[in-house]
Coordinates of C-alpha atoms in Angstrom, one line a residue:
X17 CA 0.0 0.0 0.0
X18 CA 3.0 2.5 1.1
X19 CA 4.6 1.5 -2.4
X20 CA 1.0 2.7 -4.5
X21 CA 0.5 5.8 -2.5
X22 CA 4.6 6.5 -3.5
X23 CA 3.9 5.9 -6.8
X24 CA 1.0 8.4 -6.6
X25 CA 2.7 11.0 -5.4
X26 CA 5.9 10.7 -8.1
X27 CA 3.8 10.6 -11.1
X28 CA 1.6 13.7 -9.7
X29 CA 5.0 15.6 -9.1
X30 CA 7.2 14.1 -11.7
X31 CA 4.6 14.1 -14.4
X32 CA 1.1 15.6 -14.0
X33 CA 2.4 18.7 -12.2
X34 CA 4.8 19.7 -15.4
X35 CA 2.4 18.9 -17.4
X36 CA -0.2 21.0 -15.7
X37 CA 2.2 23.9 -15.5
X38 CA 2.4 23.6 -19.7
X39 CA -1.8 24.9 -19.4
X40 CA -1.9 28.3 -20.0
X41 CA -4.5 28.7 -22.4
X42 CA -7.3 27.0 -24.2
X43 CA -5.3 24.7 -26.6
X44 CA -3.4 23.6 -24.3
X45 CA -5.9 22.8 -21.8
X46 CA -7.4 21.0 -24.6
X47 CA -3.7 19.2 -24.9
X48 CA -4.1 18.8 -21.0
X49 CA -7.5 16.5 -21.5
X50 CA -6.3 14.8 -24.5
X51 CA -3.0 13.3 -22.9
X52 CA -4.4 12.9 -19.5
X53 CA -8.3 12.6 -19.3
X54 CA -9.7 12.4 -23.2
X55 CA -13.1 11.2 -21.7
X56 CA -13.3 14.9 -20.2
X57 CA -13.9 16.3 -23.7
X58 CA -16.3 14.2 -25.1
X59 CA -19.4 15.7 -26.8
X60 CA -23.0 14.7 -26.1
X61 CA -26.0 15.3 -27.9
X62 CA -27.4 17.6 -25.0
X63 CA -25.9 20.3 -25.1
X64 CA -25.5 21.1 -21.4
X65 CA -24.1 17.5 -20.8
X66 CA -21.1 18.7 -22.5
X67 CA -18.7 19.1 -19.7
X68 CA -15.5 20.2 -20.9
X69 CA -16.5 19.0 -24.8
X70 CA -17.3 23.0 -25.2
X71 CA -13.9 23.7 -25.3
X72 CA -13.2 21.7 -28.4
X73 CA -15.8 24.1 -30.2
X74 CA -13.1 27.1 -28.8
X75 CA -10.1 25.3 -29.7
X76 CA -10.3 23.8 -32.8
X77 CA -11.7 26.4 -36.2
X78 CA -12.8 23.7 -38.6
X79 CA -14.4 20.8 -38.7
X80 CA -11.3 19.0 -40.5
X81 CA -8.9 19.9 -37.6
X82 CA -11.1 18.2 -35.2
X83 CA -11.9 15.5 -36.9
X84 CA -7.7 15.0 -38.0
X85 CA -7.4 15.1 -33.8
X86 CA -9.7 12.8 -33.3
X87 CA -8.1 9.9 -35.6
X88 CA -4.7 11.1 -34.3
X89 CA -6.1 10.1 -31.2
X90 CA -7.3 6.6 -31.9
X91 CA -4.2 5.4 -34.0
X92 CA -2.3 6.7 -30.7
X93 CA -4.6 4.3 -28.4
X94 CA -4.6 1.6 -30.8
X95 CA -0.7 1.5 -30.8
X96 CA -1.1 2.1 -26.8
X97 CA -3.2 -0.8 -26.5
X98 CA -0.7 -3.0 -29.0
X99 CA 2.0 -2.1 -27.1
X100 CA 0.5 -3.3 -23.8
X101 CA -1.1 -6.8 -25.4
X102 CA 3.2 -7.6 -26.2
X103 CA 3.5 -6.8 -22.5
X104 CA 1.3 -8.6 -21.4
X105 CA -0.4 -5.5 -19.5
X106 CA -4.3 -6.0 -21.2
X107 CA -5.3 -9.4 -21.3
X108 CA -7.0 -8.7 -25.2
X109 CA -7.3 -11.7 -27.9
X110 CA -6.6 -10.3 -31.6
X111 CA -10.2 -10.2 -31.8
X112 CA -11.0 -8.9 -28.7
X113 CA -8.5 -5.7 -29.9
X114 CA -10.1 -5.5 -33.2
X115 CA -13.6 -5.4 -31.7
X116 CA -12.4 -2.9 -29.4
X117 CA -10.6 -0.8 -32.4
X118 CA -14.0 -1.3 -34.3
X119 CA -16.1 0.2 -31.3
X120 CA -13.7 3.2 -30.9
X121 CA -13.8 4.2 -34.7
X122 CA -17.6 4.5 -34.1
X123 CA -17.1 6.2 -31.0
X124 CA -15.0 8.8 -32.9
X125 CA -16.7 9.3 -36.1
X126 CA -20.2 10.0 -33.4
X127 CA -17.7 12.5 -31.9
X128 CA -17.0 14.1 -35.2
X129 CA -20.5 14.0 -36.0
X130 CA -21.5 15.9 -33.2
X131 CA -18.9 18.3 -33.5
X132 CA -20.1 18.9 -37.3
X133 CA -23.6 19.3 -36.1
X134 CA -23.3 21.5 -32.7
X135 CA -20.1 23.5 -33.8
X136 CA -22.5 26.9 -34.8
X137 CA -25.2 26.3 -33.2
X138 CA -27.1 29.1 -31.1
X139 CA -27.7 26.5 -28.2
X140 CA -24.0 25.8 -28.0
X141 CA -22.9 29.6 -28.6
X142 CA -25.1 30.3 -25.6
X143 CA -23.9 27.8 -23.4
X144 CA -20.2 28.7 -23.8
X145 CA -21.4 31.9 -23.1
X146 CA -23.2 31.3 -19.8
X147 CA -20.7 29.2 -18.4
X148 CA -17.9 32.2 -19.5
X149 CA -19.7 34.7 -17.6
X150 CA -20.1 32.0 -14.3
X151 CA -16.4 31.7 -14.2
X152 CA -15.8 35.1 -14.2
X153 CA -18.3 36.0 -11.6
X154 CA -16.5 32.7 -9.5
X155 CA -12.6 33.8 -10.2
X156 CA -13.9 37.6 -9.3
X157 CA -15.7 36.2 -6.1
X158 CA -12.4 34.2 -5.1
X159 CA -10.3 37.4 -6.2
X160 CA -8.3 35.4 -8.4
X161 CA -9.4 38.2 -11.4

């Protein structure tokens, strides 16, 4: 137990504190999410379920550039989960890795759907919106700003 709990605290000081240090604006909190927390970012099809899947819709201009991160993102966890099946770290068949492959492709190309769809849309616009305004009145109310 001593051993995990001194693991923990390396990796949050050897690598997510750098890392953390790296966010100083919206791309690179994007970066942040992506390396660290993808789920984080996913979109839903309600708009307020969001989360922080609005700040792909600040981040990212075009449609294409989201969609080119989100395949850059499942060749990177398909090599990831490669790499741990010759490890011996994930306990995957073939099959069981293509099947898995198969369902994240889908779960991408629904992410780049809903990207497509939401991106201009005066329900998303107005959301970003709200929750700008909320964070300002929070930082001002903790005097950060």
């Amino acid at each position: 137990f001593q051993q995990a709990i001194e693991l923990a605290v390396n990796t949050v000081r050897d690598v997510l504190v750098p890392a953390f240090a790296r966010v100083t604006d919206l791309p690179s909190c994007v970066s942040f999410y992506r390396q660290f927390s993808g789920s984080e970012l996913t979109l839903s099809p309600e708009i307020k379920d969001n989360e922080e899947g609005l700040l792909n819709f600040l981040v990212y201009e075009d449609v294409e550039k989201y969609q080119e991160e989100e395949m850059i993102t499942w060749e990177k966890e398909n090599k990831e989960i490669l790499e741990r099946m010759k490890l011996g770290l994930v306990r995957y068949t073939q099959e069981d890795y293509e099947n898995d492959k198969a369902e994240r492709l889908e779960y991408a190309k629904e992410q780049i759907r809903l990207f497509t769809e939401q991106r201009n849309s005066p329900e998303v616009l107005a959301e970003i919106e709200y929750r700008k305004n909320l964070n300002i009145k929070r930082l001002k109310e903790q005097k950060v700003i």
